[in-house]
PDB file of C-alpha atoms in Angstrom:
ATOM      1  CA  UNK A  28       0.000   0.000   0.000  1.00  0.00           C
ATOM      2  CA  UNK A  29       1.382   3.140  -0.835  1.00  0.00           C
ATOM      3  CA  UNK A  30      -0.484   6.240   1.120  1.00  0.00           C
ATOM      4  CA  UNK A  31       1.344   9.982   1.481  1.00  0.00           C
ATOM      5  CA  UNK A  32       1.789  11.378   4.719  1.00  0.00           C
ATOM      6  CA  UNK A  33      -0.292  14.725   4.115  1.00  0.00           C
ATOM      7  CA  UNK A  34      -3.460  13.686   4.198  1.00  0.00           C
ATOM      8  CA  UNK A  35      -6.559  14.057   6.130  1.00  0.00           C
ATOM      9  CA  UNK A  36      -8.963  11.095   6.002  1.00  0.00           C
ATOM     10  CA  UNK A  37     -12.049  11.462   8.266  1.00  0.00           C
ATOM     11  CA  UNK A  38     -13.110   8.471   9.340  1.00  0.00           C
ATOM     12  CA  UNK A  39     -10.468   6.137   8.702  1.00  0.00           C
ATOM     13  CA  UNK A  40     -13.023   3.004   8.284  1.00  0.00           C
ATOM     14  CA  UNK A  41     -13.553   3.723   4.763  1.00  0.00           C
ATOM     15  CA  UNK A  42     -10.032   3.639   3.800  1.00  0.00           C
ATOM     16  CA  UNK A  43      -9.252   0.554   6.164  1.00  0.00           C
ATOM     17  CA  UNK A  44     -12.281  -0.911   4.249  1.00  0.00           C
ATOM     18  CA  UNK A  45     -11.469  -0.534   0.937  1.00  0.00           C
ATOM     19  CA  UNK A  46      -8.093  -1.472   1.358  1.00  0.00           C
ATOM     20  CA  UNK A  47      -8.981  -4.443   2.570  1.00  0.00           C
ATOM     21  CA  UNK A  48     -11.261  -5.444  -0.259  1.00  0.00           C
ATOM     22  CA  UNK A  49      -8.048  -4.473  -2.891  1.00  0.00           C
ATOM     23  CA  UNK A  50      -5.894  -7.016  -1.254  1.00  0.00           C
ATOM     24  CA  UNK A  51      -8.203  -9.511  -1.231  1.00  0.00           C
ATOM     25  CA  UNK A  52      -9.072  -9.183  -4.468  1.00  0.00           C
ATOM     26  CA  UNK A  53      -5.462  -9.371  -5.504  1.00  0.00           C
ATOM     27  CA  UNK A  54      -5.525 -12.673  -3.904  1.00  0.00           C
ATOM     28  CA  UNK A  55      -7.120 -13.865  -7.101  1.00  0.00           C
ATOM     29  CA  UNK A  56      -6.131 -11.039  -9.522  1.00  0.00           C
ATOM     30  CA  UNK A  57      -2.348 -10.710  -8.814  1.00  0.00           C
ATOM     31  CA  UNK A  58      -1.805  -8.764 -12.056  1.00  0.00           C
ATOM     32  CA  UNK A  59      -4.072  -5.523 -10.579  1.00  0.00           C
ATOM     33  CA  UNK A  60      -3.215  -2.867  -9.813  1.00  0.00           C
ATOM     34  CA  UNK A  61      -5.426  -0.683  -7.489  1.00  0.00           C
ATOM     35  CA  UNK A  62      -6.328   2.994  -6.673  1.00  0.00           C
ATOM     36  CA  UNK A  63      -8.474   4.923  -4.520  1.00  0.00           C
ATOM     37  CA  UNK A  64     -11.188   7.461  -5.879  1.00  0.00           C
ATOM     38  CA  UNK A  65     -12.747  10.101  -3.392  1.00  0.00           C
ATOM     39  CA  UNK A  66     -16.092  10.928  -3.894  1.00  0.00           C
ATOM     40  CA  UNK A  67     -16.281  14.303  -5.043  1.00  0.00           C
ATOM     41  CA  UNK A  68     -17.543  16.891  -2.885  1.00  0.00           C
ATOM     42  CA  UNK A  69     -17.751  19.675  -5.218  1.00  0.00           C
ATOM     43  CA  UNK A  70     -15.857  20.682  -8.686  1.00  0.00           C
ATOM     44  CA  UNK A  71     -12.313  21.441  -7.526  1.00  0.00           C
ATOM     45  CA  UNK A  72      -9.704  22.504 -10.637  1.00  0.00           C
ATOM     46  CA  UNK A  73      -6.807  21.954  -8.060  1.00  0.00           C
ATOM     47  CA  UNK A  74      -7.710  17.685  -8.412  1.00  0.00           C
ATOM     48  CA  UNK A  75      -7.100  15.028 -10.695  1.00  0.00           C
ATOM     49  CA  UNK A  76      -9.820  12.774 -11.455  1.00  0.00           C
ATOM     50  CA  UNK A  77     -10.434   8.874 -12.188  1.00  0.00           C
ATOM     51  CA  UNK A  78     -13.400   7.723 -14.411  1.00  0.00           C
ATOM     52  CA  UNK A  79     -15.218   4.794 -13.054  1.00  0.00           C
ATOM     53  CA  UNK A  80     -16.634   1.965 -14.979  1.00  0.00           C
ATOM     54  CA  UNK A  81     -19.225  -0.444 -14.116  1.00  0.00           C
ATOM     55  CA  UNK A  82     -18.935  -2.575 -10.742  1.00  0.00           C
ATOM     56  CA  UNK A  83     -17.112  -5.677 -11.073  1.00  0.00           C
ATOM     57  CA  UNK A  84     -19.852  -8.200 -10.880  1.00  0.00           C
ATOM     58  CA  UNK A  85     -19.971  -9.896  -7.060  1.00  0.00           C
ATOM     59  CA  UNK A  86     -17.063  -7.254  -5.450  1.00  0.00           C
ATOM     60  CA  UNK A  87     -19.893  -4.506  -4.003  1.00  0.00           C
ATOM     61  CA  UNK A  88     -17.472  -1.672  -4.710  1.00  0.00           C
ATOM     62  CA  UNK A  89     -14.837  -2.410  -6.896  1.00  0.00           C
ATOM     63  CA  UNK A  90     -14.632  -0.368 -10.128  1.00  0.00           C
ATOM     64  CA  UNK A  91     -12.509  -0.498 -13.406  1.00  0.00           C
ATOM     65  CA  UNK A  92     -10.655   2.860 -14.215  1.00  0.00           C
ATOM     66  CA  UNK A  93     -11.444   4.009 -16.994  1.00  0.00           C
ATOM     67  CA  UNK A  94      -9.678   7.285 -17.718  1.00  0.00           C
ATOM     68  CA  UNK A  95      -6.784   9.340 -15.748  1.00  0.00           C
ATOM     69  CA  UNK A  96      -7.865  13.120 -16.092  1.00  0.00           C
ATOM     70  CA  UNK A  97      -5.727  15.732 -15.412  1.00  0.00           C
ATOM     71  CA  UNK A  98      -6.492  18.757 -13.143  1.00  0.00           C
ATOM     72  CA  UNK A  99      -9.445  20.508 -15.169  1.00  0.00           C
ATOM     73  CA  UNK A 100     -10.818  23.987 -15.540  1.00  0.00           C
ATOM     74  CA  UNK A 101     -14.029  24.840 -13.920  1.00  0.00           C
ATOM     75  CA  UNK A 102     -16.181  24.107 -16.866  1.00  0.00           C
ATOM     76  CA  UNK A 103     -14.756  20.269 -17.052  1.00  0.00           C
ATOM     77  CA  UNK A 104     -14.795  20.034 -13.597  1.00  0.00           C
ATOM     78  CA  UNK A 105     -18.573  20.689 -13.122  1.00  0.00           C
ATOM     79  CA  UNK A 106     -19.389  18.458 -15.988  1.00  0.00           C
ATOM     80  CA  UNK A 107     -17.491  15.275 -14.122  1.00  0.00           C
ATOM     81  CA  UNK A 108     -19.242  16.346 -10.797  1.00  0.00           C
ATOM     82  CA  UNK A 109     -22.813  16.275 -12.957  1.00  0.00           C
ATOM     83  CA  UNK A 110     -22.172  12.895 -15.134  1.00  0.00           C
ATOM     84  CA  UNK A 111     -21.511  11.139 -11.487  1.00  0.00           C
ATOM     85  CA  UNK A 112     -18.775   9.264 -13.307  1.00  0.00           C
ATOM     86  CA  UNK A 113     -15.832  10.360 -11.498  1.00  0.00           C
ATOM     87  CA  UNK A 114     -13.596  10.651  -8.423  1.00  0.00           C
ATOM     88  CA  UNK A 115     -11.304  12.696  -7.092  1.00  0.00           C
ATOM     89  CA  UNK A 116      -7.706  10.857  -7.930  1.00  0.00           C
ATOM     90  CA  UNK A 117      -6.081  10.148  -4.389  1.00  0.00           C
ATOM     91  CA  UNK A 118      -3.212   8.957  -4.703  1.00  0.00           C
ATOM     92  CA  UNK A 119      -3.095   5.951  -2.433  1.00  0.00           C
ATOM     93  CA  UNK A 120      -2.684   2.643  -4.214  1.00  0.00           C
ATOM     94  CA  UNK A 121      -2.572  -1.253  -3.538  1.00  0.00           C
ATOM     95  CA  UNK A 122      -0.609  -3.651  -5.296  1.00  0.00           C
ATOM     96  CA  UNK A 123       1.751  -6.357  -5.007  1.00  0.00           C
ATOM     97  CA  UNK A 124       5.272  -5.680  -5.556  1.00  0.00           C
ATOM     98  CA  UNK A 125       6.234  -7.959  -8.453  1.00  0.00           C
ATOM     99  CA  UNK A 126       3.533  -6.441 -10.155  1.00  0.00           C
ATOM    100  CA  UNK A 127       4.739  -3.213 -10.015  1.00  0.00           C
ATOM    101  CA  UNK A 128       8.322  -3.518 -10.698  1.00  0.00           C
ATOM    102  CA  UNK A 129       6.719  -5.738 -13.985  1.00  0.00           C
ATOM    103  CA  UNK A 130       5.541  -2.354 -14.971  1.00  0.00           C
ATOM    104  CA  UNK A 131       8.320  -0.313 -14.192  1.00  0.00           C
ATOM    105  CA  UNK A 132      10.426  -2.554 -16.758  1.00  0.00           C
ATOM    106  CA  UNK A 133       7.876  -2.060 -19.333  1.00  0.00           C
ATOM    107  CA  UNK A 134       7.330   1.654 -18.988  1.00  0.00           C
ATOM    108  CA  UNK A 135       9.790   3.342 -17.244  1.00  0.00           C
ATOM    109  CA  UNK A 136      12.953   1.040 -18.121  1.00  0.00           C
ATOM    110  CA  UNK A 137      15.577   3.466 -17.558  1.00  0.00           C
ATOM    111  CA  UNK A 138      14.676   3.282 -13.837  1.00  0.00           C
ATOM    112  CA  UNK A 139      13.760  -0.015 -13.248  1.00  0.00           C
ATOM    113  CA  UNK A 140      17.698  -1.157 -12.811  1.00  0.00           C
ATOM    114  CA  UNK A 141      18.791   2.064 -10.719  1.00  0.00           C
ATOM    115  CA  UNK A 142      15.528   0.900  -9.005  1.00  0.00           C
ATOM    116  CA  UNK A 143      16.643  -2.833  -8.219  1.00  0.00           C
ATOM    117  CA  UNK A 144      20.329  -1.574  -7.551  1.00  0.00           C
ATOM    118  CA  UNK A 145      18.789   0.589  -5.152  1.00  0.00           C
ATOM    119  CA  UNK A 146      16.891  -2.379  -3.700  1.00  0.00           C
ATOM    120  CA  UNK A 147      19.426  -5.073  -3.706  1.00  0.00           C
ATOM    121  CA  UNK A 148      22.063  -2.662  -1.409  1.00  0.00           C
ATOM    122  CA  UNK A 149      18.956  -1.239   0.975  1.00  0.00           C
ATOM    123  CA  UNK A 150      19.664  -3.270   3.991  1.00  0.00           C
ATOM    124  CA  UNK A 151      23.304  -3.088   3.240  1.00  0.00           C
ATOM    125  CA  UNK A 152      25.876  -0.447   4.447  1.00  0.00           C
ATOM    126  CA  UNK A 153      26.304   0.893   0.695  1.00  0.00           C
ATOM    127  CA  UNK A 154      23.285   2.201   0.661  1.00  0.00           C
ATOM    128  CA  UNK A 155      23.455   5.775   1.307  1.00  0.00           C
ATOM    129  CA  UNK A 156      26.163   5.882  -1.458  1.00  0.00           C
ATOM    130  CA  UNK A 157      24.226   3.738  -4.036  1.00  0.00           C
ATOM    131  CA  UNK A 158      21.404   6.626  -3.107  1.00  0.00           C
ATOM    132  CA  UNK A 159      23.227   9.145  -3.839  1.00  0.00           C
ATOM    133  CA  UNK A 160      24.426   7.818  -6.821  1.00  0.00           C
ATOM    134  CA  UNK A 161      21.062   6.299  -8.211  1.00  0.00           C
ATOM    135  CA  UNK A 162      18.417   8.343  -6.994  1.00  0.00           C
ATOM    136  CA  UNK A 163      19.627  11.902  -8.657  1.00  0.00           C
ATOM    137  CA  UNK A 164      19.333   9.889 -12.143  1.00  0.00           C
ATOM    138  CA  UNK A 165      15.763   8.381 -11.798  1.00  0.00           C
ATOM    139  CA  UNK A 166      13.766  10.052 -14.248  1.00  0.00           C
ATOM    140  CA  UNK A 167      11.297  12.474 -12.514  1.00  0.00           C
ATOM    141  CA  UNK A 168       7.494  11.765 -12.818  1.00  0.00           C
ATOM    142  CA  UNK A 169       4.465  10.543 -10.931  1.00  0.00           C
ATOM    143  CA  UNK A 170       3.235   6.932 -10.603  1.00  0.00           C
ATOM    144  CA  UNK A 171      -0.045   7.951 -13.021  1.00  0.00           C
ATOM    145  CA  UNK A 172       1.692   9.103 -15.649  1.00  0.00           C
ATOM    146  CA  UNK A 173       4.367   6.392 -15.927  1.00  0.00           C
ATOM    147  CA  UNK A 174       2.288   3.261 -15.171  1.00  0.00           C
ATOM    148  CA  UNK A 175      -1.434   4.052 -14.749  1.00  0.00           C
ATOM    149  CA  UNK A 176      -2.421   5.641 -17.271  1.00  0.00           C
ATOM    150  CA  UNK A 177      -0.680   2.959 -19.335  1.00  0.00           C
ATOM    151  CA  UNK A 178      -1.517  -0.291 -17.531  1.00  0.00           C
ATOM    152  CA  UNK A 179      -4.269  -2.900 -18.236  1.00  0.00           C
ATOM    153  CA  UNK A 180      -5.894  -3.846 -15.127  1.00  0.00           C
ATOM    154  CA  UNK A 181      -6.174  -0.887 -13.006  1.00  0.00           C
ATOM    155  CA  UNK A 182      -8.887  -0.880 -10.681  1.00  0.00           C
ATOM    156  CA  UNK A 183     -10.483   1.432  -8.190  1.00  0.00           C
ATOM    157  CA  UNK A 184     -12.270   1.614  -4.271  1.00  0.00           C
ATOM    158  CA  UNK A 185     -14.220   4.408  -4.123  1.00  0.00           C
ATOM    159  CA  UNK A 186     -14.270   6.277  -0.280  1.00  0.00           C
ATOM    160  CA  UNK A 187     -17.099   8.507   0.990  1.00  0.00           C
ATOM    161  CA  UNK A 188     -15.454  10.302   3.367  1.00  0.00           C
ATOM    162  CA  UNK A 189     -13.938  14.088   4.094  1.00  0.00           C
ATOM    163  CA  UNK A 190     -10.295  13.913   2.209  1.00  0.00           C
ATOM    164  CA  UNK A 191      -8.231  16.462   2.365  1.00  0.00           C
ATOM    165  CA  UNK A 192      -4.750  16.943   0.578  1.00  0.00           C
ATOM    166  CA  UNK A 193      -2.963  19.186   2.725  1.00  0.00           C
ATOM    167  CA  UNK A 194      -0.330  19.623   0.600  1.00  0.00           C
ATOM    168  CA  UNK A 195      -1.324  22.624  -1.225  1.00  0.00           C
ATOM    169  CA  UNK A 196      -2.105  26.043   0.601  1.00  0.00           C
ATOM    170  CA  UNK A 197      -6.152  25.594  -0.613  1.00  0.00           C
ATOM    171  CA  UNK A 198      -6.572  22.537   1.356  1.00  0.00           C
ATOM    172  CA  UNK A 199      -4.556  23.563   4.276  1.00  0.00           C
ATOM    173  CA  UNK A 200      -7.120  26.683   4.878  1.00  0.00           C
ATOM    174  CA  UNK A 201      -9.507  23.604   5.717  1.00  0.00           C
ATOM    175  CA  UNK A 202      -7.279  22.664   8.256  1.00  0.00           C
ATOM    176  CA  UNK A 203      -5.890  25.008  10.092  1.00  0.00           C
ATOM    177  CA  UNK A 204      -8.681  26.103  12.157  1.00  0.00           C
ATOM    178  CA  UNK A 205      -9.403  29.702  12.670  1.00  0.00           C
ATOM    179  CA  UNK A 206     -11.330  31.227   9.932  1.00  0.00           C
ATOM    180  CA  UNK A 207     -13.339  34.212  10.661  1.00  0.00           C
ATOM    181  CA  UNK A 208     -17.117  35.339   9.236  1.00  0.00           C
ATOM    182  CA  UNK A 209     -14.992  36.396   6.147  1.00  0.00           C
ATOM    183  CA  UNK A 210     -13.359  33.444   4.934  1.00  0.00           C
ATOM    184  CA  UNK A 211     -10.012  34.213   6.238  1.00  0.00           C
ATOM    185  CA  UNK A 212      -7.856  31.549   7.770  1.00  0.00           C
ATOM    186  CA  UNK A 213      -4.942  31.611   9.789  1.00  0.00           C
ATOM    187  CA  UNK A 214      -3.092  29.860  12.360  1.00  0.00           C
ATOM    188  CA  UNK A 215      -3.229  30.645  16.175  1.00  0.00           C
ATOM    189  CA  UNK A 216       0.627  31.704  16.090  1.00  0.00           C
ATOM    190  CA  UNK A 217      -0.089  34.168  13.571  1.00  0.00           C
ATOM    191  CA  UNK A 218      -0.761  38.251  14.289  1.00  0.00           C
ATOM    192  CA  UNK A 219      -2.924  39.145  11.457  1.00  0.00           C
ATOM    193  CA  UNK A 220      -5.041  41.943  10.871  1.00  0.00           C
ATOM    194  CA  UNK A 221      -8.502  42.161   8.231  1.00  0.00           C
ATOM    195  CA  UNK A 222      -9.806  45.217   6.516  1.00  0.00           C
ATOM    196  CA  UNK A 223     -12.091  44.529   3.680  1.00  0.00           C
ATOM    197  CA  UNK A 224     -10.273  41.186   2.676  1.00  0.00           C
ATOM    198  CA  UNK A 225     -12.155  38.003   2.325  1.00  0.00           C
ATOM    199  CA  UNK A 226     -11.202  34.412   1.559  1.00  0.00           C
ATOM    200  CA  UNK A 227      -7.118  34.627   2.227  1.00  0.00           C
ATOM    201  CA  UNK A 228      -4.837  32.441   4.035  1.00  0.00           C
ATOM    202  CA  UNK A 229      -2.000  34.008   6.356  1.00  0.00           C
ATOM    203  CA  UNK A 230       0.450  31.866   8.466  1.00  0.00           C
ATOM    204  CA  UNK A 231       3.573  33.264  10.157  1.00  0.00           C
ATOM    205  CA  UNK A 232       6.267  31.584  11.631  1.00  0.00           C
ATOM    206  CA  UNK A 233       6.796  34.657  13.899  1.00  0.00           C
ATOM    207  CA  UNK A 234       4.417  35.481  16.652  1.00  0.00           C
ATOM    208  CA  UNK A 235       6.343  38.849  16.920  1.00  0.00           C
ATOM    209  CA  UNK A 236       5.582  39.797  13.043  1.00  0.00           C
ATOM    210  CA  UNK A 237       2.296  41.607  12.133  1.00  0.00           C
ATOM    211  CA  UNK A 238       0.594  40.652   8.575  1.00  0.00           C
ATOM    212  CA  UNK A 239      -1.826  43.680   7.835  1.00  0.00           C
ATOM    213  CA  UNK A 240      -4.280  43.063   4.875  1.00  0.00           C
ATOM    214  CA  UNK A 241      -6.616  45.906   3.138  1.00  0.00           C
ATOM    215  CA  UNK A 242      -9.047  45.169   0.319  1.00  0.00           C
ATOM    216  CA  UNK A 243      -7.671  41.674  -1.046  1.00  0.00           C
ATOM    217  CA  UNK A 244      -9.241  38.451  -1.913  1.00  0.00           C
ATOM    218  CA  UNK A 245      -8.048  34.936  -2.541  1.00  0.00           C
ATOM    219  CA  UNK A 246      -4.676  35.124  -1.948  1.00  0.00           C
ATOM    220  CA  UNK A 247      -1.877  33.215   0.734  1.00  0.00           C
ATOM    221  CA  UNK A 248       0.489  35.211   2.473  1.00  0.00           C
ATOM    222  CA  UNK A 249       3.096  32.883   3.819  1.00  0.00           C
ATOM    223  CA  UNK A 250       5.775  34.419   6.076  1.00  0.00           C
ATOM    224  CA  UNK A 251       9.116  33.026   7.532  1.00  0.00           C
ATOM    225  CA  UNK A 252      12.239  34.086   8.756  1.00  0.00           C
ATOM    226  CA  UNK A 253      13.874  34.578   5.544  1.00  0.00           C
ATOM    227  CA  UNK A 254      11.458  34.784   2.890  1.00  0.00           C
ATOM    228  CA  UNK A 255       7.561  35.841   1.893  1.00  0.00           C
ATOM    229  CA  UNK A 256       5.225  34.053  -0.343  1.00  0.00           C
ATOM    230  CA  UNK A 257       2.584  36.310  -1.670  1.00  0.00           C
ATOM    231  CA  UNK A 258      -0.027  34.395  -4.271  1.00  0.00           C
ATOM    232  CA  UNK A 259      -3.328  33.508  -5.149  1.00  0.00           C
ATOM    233  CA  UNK A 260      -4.609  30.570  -3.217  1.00  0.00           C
ATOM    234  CA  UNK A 261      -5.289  28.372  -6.175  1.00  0.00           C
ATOM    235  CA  UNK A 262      -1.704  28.964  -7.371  1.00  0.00           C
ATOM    236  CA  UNK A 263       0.412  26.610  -5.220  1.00  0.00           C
ATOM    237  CA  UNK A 264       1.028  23.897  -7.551  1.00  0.00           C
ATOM    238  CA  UNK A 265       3.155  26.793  -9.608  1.00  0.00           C
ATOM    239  CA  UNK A 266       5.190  26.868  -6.218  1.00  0.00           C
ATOM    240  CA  UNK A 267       7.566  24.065  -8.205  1.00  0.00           C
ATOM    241  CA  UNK A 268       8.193  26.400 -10.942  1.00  0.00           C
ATOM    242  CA  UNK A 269       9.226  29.607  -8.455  1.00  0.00           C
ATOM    243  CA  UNK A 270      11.691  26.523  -6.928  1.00  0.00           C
ATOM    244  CA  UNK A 271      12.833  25.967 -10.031  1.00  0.00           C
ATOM    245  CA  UNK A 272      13.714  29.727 -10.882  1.00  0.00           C
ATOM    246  CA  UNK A 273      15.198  30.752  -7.740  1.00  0.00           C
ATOM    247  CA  UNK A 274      17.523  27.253  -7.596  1.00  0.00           C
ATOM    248  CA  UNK A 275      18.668  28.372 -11.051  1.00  0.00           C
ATOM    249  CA  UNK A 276      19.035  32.105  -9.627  1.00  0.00           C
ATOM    250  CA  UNK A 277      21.383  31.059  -6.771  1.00  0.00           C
ATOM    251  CA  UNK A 278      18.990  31.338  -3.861  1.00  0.00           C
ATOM    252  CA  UNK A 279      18.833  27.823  -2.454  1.00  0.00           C
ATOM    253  CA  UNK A 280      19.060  29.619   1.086  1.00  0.00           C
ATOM    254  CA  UNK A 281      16.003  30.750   0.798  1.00  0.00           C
ATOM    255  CA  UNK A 282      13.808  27.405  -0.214  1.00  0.00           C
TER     256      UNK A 282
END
């Protein structure tokens, strides 16, 4: 089971649940490979999205994927919500492990042997040098792209539950706690002061620092020691590209 560390999943009986179901339906289908689809709650743009086929006759919840969409616009978005024919995309999956590296070696073969040199050393003392060696030559992309969107039997759990991907600066505003009758979050560590500004996020690593805010809308102001992140709260996923830039501009000390 592979499940990231930034998520919220309220209850947890759902996801215990389903992934029950996926392994014991790999029992018999070794050669699937298995995601999780949250049932959507509303049309978010900031989500990927998995289209679900009919239920596998006798599994009572088990779906085929059908199609891997990208994050859409609004438009698209509402128009999955309406058809009732798709998920939010999790991220969590379920499969075995000789599965998966099968499908690394078809689709992503110049990683598959820095992957199994990385393996074989693992519980060896090389392997913080075979690490650093390997791992900087992997080729960088996500698990959808490189297998599931490619593979044959890729199957799907779907969870009604409250999921949150707290990961981006949209979702953390559902987190965080303090949110005032305008839509404004912030943290309890954080001095932070309102006029005519609805639906922002401010968090400061300082309790000694003052953010003051007059007539905006929609944006995060993040604020630490060294550095200030001013943008518009549906904008974090372009936070990779500002990396990017300022690695290439010499300012490491500031990520």
């Amino acid at each position: 089971a592979v499940l990231s560390a930034d998520h919220i999943i309220e209850p947890v009986e759902p996801l215990h649940n389903a992934v029950k179901k996926s392994i014991a339906y790999l029992r018999h289908h070794p050669e699937a490979l298995f995601t999780f689809g949250i049932k959507a709650a509303y049309a978010h743009t900031g989500f990927g999205y998995l289209k679900r086929g009919q239920e596998i006759s006798g599994t009572q919840g088990i779906f085929p994927v059908e199609a891997f969409q990208e994050k859409p616009n609004k438009s698209t978005a509402s128009k999955y919500i309406r058809s009732g024919d798709y998920c939010w995309n999790s991220g969590i999956f379920v499969w075995r492990v000789d599965t998966i590296l099968n499908y690394l070696k078809q689709f992503l073969p110049q990683n598959a042997p820095r992957l199994a040199r990385i393996g074989k050393e693992w519980n060896t003392e090389n392997r913080s040098q075979v690490l650093q060696e390997e791992f900087p030559r992997l080729q960088s992309i996500s698990i959808d792209y490189a297998v599931m969107e490619h593979a044959r039997d890729v199957f799907m759990c779907e969870l009604d539950c409250y999921w949150s991907d707290v990961g981006s600066y949209q979702h953390l505003a559902d987190t965080i706690g303090n949110i005032d009758p305008d839509n404004n979050a912030t943290t309890s560590t954080t001095c932070v002061e309102w006029i005519d500004s609805t639906n922002n996020i401010a968090i400061s690593e300082s309790r000694d620092h003052l953010i003051a805010a007059i007539g905006i809308d929609d944006l995060a102001i993040i604020h630490t020691e060294d550095a200030t992140l001013i943008c518009h709260r549906e904008e974090g996923d372009n936070l990779k590209g500002l990396i990017k830039r300022l690695e290439e501009k010499g300012f490491e000390r500031f990520l």
